[in-house]
Every structure is written in structure tokens, then in C-alpha cells.
PDB file of C-alpha atoms in Angstrom:
ATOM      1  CA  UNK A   1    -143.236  12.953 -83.931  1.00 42.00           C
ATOM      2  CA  UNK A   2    -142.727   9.499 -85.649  1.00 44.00           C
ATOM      3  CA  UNK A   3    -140.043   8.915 -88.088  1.00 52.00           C
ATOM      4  CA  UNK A   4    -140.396   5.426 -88.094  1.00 61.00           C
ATOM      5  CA  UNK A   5    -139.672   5.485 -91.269  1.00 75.00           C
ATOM      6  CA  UNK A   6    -142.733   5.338 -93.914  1.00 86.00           C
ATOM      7  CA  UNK A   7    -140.380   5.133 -97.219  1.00 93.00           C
ATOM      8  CA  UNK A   8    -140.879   2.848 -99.999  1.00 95.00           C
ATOM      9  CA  UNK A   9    -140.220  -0.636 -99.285  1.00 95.00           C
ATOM     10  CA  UNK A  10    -137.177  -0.850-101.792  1.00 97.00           C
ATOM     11  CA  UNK A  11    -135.351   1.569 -99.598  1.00 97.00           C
ATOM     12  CA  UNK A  12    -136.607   0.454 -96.609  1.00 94.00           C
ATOM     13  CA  UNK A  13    -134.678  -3.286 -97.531  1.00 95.00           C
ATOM     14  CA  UNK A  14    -130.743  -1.601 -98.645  1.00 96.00           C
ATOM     15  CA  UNK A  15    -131.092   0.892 -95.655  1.00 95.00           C
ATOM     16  CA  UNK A  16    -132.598  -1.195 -92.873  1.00 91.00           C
ATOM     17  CA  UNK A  17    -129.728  -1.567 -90.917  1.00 93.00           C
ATOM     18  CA  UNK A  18    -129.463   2.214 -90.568  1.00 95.00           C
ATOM     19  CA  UNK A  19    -133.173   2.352 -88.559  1.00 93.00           C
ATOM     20  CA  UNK A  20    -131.397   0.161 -85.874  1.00 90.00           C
ATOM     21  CA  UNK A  21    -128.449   1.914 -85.570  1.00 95.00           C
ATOM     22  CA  UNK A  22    -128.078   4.828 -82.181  1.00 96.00           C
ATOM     23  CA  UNK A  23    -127.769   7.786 -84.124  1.00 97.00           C
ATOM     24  CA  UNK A  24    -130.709   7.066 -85.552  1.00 96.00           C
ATOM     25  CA  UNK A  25    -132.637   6.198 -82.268  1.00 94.00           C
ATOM     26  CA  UNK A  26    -131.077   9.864 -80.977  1.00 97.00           C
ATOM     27  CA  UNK A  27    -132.126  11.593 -84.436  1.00 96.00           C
ATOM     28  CA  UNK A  28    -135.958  10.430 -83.795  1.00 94.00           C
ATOM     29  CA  UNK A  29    -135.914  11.393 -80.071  1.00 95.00           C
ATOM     30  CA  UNK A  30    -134.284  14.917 -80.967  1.00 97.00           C
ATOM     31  CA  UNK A  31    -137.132  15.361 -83.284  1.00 95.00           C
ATOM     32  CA  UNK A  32    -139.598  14.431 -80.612  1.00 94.00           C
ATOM     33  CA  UNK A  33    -138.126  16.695 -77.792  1.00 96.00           C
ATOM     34  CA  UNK A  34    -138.219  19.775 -80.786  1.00 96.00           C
ATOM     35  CA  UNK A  35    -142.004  18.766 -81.843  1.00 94.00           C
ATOM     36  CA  UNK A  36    -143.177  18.718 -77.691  1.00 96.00           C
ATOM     37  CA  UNK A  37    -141.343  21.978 -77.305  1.00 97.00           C
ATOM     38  CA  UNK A  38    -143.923  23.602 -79.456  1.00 96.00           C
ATOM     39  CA  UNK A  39    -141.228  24.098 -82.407  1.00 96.00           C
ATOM     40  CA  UNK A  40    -142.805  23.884 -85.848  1.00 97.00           C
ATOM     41  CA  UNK A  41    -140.010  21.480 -88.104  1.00 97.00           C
ATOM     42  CA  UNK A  42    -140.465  21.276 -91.999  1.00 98.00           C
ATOM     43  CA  UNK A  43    -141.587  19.769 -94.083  1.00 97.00           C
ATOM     44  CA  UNK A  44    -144.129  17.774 -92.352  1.00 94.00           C
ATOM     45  CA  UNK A  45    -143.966  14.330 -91.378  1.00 92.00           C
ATOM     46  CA  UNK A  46    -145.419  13.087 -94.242  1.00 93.00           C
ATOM     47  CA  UNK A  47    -143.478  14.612 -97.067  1.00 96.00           C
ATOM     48  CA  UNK A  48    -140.302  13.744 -94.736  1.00 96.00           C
ATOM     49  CA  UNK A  49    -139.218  10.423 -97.174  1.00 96.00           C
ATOM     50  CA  UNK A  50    -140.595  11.898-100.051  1.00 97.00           C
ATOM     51  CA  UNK A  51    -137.710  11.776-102.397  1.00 98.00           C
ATOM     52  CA  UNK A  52    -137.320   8.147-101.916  1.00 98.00           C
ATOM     53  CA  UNK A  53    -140.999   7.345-101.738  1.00 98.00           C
ATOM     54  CA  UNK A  54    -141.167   9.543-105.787  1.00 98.00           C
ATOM     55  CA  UNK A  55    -137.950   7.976-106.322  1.00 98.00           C
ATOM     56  CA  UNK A  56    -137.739   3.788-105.116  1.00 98.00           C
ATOM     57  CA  UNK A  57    -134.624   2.690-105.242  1.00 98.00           C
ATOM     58  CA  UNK A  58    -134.384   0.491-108.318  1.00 97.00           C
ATOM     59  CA  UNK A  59    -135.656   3.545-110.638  1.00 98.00           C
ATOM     60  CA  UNK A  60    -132.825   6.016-109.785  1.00 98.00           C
ATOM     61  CA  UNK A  61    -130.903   7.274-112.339  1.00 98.00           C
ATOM     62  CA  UNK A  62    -129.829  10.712-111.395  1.00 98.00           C
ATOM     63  CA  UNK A  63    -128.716  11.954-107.497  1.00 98.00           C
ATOM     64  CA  UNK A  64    -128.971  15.666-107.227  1.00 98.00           C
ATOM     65  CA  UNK A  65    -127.894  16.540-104.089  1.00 98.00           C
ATOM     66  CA  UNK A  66    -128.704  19.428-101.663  1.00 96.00           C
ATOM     67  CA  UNK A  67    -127.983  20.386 -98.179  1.00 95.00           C
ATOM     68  CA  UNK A  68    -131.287  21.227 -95.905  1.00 94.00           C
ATOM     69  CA  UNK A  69    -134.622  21.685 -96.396  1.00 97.00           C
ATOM     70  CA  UNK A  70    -136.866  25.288 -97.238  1.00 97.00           C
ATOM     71  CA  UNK A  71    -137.289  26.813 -93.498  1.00 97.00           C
ATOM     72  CA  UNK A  72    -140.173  28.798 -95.021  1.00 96.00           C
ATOM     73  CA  UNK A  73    -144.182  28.257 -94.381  1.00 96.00           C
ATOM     74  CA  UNK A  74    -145.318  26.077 -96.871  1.00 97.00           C
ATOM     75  CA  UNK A  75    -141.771  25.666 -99.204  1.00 98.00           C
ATOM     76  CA  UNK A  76    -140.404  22.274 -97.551  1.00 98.00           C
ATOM     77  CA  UNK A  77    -141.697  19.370 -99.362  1.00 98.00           C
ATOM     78  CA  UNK A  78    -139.203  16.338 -98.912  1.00 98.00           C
ATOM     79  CA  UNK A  79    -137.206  17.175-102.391  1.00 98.00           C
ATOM     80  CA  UNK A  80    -133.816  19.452-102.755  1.00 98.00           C
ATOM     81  CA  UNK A  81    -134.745  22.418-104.392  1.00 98.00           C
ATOM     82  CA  UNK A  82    -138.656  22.302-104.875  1.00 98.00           C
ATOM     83  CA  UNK A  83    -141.376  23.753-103.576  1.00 98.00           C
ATOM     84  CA  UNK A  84    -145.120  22.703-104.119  1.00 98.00           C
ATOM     85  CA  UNK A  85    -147.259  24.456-106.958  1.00 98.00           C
ATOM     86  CA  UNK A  86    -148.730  27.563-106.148  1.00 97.00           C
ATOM     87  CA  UNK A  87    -145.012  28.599-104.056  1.00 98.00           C
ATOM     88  CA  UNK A  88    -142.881  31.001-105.315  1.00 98.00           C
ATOM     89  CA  UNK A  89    -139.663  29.611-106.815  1.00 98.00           C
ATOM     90  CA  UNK A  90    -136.587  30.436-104.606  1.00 97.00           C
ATOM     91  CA  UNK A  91    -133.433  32.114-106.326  1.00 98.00           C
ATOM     92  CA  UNK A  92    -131.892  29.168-106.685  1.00 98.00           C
ATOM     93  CA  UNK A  93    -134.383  26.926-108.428  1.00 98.00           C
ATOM     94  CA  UNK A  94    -134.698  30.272-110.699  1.00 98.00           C
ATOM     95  CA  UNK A  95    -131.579  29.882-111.228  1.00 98.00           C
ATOM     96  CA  UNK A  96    -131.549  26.202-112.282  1.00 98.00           C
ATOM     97  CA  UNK A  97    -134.811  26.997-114.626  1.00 98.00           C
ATOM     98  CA  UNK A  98    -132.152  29.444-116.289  1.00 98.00           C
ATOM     99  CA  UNK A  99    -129.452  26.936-116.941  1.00 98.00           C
ATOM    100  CA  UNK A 100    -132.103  24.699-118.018  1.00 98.00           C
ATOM    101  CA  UNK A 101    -133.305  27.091-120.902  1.00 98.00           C
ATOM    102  CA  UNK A 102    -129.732  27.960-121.737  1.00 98.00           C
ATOM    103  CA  UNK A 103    -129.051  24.144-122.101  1.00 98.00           C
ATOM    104  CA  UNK A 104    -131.720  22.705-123.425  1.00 98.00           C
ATOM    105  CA  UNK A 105    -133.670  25.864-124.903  1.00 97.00           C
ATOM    106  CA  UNK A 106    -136.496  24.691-122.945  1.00 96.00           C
ATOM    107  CA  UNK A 107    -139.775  27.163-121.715  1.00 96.00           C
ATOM    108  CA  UNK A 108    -139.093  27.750-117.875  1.00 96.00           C
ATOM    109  CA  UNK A 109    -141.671  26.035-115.935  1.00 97.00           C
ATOM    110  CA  UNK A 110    -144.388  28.469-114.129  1.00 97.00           C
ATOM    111  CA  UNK A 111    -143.980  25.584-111.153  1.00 98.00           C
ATOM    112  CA  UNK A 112    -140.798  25.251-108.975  1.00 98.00           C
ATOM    113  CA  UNK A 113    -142.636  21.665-107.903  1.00 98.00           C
ATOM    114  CA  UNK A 114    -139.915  18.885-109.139  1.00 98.00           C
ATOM    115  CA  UNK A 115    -141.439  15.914-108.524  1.00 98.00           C
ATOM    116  CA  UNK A 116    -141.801  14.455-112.114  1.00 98.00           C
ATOM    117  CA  UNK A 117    -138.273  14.954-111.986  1.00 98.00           C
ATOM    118  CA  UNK A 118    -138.449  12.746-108.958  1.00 98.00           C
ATOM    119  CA  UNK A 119    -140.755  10.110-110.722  1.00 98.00           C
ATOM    120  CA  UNK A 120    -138.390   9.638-113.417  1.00 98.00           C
ATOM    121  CA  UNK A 121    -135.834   8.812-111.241  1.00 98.00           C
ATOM    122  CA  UNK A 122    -134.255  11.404-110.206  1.00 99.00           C
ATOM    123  CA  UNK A 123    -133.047  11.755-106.535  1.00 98.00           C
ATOM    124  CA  UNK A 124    -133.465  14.901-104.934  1.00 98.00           C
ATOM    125  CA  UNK A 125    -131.783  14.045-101.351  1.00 98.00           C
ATOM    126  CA  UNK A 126    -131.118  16.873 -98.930  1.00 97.00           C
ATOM    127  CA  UNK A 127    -128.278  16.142 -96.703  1.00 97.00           C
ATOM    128  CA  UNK A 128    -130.418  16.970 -94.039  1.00 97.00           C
ATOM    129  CA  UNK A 129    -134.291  15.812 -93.712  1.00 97.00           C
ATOM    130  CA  UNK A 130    -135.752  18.624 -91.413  1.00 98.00           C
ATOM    131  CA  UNK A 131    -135.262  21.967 -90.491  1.00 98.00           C
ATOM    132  CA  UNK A 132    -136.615  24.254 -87.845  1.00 97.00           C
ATOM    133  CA  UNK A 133    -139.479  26.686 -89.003  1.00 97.00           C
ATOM    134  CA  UNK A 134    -137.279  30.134 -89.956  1.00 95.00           C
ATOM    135  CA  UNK A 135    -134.076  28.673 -88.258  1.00 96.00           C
ATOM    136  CA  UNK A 136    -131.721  27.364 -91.382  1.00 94.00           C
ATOM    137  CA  UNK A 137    -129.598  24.409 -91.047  1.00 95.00           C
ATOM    138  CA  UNK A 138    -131.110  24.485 -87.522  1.00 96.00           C
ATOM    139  CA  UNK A 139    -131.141  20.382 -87.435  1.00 98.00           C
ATOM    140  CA  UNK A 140    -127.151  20.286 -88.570  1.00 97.00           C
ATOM    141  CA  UNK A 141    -125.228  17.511 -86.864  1.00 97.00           C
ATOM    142  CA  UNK A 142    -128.423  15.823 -85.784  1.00 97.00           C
ATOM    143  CA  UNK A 143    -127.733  12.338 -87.716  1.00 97.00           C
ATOM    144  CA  UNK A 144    -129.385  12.847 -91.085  1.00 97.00           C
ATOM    145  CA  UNK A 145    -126.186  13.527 -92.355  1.00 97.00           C
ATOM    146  CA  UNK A 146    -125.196  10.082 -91.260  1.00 98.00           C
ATOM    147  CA  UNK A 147    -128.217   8.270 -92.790  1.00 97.00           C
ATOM    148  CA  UNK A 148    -127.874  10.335 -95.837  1.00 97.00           C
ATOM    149  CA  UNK A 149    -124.318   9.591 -96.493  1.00 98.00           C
ATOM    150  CA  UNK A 150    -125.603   5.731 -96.324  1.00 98.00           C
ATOM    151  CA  UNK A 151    -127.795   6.645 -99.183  1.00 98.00           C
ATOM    152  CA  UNK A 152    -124.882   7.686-101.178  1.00 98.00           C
ATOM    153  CA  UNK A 153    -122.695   5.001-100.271  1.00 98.00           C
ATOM    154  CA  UNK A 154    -125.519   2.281-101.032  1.00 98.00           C
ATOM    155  CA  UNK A 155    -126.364   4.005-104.328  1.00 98.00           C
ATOM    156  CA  UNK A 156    -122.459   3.889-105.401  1.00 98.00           C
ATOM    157  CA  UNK A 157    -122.071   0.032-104.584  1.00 98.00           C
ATOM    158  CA  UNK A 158    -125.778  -1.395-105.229  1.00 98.00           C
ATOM    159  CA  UNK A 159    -126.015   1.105-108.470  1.00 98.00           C
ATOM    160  CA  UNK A 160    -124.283   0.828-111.696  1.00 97.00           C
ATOM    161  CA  UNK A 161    -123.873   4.207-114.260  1.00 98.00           C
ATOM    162  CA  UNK A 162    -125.662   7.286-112.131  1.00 98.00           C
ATOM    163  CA  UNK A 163    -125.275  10.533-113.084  1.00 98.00           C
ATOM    164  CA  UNK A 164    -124.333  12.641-109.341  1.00 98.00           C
ATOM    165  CA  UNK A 165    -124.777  16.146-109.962  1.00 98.00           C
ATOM    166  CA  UNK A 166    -122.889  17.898-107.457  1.00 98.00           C
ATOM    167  CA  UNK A 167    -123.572  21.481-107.011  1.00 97.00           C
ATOM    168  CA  UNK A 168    -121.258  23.689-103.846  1.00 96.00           C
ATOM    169  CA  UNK A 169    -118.660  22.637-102.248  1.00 95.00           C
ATOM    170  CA  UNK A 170    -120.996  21.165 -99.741  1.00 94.00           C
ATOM    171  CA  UNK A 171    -122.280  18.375-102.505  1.00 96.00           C
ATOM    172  CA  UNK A 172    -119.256  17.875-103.989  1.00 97.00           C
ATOM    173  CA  UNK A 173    -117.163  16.879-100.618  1.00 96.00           C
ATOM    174  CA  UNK A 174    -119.763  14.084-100.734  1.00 95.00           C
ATOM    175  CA  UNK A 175    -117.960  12.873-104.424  1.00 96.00           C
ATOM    176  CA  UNK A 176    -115.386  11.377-102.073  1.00 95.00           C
ATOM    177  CA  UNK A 177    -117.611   8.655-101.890  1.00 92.00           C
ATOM    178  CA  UNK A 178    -118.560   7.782-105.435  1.00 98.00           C
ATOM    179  CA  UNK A 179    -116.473   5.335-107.946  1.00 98.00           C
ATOM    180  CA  UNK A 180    -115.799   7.653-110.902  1.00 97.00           C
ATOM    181  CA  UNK A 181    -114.622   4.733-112.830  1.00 97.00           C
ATOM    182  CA  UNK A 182    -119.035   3.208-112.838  1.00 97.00           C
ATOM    183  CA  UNK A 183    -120.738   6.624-112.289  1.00 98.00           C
ATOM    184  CA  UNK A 184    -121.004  10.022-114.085  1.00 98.00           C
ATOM    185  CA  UNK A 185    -120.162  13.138-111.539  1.00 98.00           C
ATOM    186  CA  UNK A 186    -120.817  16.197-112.467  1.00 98.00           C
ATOM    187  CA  UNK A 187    -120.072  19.238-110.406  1.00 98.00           C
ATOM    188  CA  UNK A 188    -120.282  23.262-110.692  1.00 98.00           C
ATOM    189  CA  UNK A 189    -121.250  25.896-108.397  1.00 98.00           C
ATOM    190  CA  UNK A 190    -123.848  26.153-106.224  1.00 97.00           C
ATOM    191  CA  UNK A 191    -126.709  27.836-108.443  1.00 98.00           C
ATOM    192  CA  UNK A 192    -127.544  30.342-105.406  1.00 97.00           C
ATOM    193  CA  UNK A 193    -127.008  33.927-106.819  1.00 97.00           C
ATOM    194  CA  UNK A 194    -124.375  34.463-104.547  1.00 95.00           C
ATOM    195  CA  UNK A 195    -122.375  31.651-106.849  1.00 97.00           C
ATOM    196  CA  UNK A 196    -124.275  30.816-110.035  1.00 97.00           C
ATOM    197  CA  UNK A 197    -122.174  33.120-112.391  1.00 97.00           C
ATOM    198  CA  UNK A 198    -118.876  31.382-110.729  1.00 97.00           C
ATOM    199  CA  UNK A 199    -119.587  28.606-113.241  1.00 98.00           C
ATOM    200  CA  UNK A 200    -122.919  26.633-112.760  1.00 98.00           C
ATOM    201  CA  UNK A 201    -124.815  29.016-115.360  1.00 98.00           C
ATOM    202  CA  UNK A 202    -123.045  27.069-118.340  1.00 98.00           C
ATOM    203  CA  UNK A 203    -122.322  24.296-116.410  1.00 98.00           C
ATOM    204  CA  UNK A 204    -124.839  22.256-119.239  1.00 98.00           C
ATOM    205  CA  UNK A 205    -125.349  19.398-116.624  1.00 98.00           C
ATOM    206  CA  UNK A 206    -128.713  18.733-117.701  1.00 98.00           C
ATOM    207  CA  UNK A 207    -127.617  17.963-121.160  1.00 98.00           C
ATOM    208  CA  UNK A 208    -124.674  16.392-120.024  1.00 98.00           C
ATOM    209  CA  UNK A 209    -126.749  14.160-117.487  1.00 98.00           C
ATOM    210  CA  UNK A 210    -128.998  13.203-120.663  1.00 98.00           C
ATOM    211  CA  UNK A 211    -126.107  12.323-123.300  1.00 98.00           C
ATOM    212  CA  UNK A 212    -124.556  10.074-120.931  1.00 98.00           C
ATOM    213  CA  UNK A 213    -128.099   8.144-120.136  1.00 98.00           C
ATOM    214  CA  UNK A 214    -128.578   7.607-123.586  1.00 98.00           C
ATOM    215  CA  UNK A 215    -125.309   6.363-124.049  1.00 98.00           C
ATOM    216  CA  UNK A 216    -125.904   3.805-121.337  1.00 98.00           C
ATOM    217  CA  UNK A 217    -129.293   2.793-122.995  1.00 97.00           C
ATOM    218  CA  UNK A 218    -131.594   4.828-120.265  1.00 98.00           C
ATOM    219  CA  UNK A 219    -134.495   7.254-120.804  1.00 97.00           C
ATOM    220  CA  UNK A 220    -132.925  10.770-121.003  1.00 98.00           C
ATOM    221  CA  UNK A 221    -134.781  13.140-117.804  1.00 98.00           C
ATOM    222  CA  UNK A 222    -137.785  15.039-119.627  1.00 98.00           C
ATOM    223  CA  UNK A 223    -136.434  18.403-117.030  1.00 98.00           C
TER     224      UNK A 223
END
């Protein structure tokens, strides 16, 4: 299984050094050792760079951050949170449809596919890249981690006035990287219904996220 990376060539020039480094090296061969033991890893190679290939990197405006991807058939398609049309949307994304309509009083989507979130420039990074078919966080402590912290880290110096929303304490240990004093961070709750009524339902991110583009002279997110 290839991961040479096929990801949009204005990603491929801030992170380049990262495709050299060992960890990465290690990351690819653990992927091909899983792939020739028969193991089925989502989403498929092709959707693996997805959020930066809907997302290149001079057109992000908005980081929303999860932690690994969908380990059911068919759910995984290279963006936190969504799922392809024609999936059913998982609790969480139900839950961020919710807060949506609360926030914004808009009609929640019959789709739990985000990518024209993605194509107006909002990054929806997992932590982690791949996942074992029905074995959560099964590729933990692989190396995506490393290459996705990177991502933050180049977004925070190369990037001026993001909006980070931060959802779980997972996401929001990662705010230890980002300069509060050039970038908006948000953070609540993880919206999983285990957590959502401990503060992200009325959390108002997504209006929040939108008041502060405008402010800064950017397109608000049609969400």
C-alpha cells in the first residue's frame, strides 16, 4: 500500500520535509505489513489525503480537528466527521447538524458528506489517517500523529487569523500549539452523545467561527 503521498502540491511544498523523515518511512511500511496481512484499513488509499487535497493549503480558513477515522464499511472518507452520501450520519455528526440548527437556524442536511465544507476551506484533519476495518484507534501511535501535529504547527506559523475549533479534550491538548494572540480557538465538548450536553450543544462555534471571518474580511463558511 503506497502512501507516497498524492496530496495537493501546496501541501506537498510546507510539509515536504516530513515525507523524508523515519517515522514516516516506518508509518508507510506499517501500513504495508497491515495491507499484506490481509487486514482491510480505511478509508482507502485514495481518499487517504483527502482533506488537504478539498482543502490546499493557501484556502484554509477553518481547522476542525478530530481524532481517527470511521472503522465502519463504507463511512471513512479522508475528512473528520463525514461520511459519503447515501451513509448514515453517525451520532456525532447528528449531533453537530443539531448545534448547527440551534446556531444558525439552519435545515439539517439529509447528507453527513462535508466536503463543501472542505472546499471552502475548511480543514477536517483527523489526528490519525487510517484505521483498521472494525478495530478503533487501531493505527494509534503509528506516526500520523507526528505528521499531523506538523500540519498544525505549519498552519499556526505559515497562517495568519484561523479559526481552530477544538472539540474533546483530545483536540484541545493540540491548542498548546496555536498562537492565541493571530488565531481564533474555539473549544467545547466533544459532540459524541456521551459529552454533547456537557457544553458543545450551545457552544455556537459555527456562528462564532463566521463573525470572526467577517471581521477579518473572509467569506463566512456556508455550513
Amino acid at each position: 500500500m503506497s502512501i507516497d503521498p498524492k496530496i495537493d502540491p501546496s501541501w506537498k511544498m510546507v510539509l515536504n520535509n516530513e515525507f523524508n523523515k523515519p517515522y514516516f518511512t516506518q508509518l508507510k511500511e506499517f501500513l504495508q505489513s497491515e495491507k499484506a496481512a490481509g487486514k482491510i484499513i480505511f478509508p482507502k488509499g485514495s481518499d487517504m489525503f483527502n482533506a488537504f487535497n478539498l482543502c490546499p493549503f493557501d484556502e484554509v480558513k477553518v481547522v476542525i480537528l478530530g481524532q481517527d477515522p470511521y472503522h465502519g464499511v463504507g463511512q471513512a472518507h479522508g475528512l473528520c466527521f463525514s461520511v459519503p452520501d447515501g451513509i448514515s450520519k453517525p451520532p456525532s455528526l447528528v449531533n453537530i447538524f443539531k448545534e448547527i440548527h440551534q446556531d444558525l437556524n439552519q435545515e439539517i442536511p439529509n447528507s453527513g458528506n462535508l466536503e463543501s465544507w472542505a472546499k471552502q476551506g475548511v480543514l477536517l484533519l483527523n489526528s490519525i489517517l487510517t484505521v483498521t476495518a472494525s478495530q478503533a484507534a487501531s493505527h494509534q501511535g503509528k506516526g500520523w500523529e507526528i505528521f499531523t501535529d506538523a500540519v498544525i504547527h505549519v498552519l499556526n506559523e505559515q497562517k495568519n487569523q484561523l479559526v481552530f475549533m477544538l472539540w474533546g479534550n483530545y483536540a484541545i491538548r493540540k491548542s498548546s500549539f496555536v498562537d492565541r494572540k493571530k488565531h481564533l480557538v474555539l473549544t467545547a465538548p466533544h459532540p459524541s452523545p456521551l459529552s454533547a450536553y456537557q457544553g458543545f450543544f450551545g457552544c455556537k462555534h459555527f456562528s462564532k467561527c463566521n463573525e470572526w471571518l467577517q471581521n477579518h474580511k473572509m467569506e463566512p463558511i456556508s455550513w
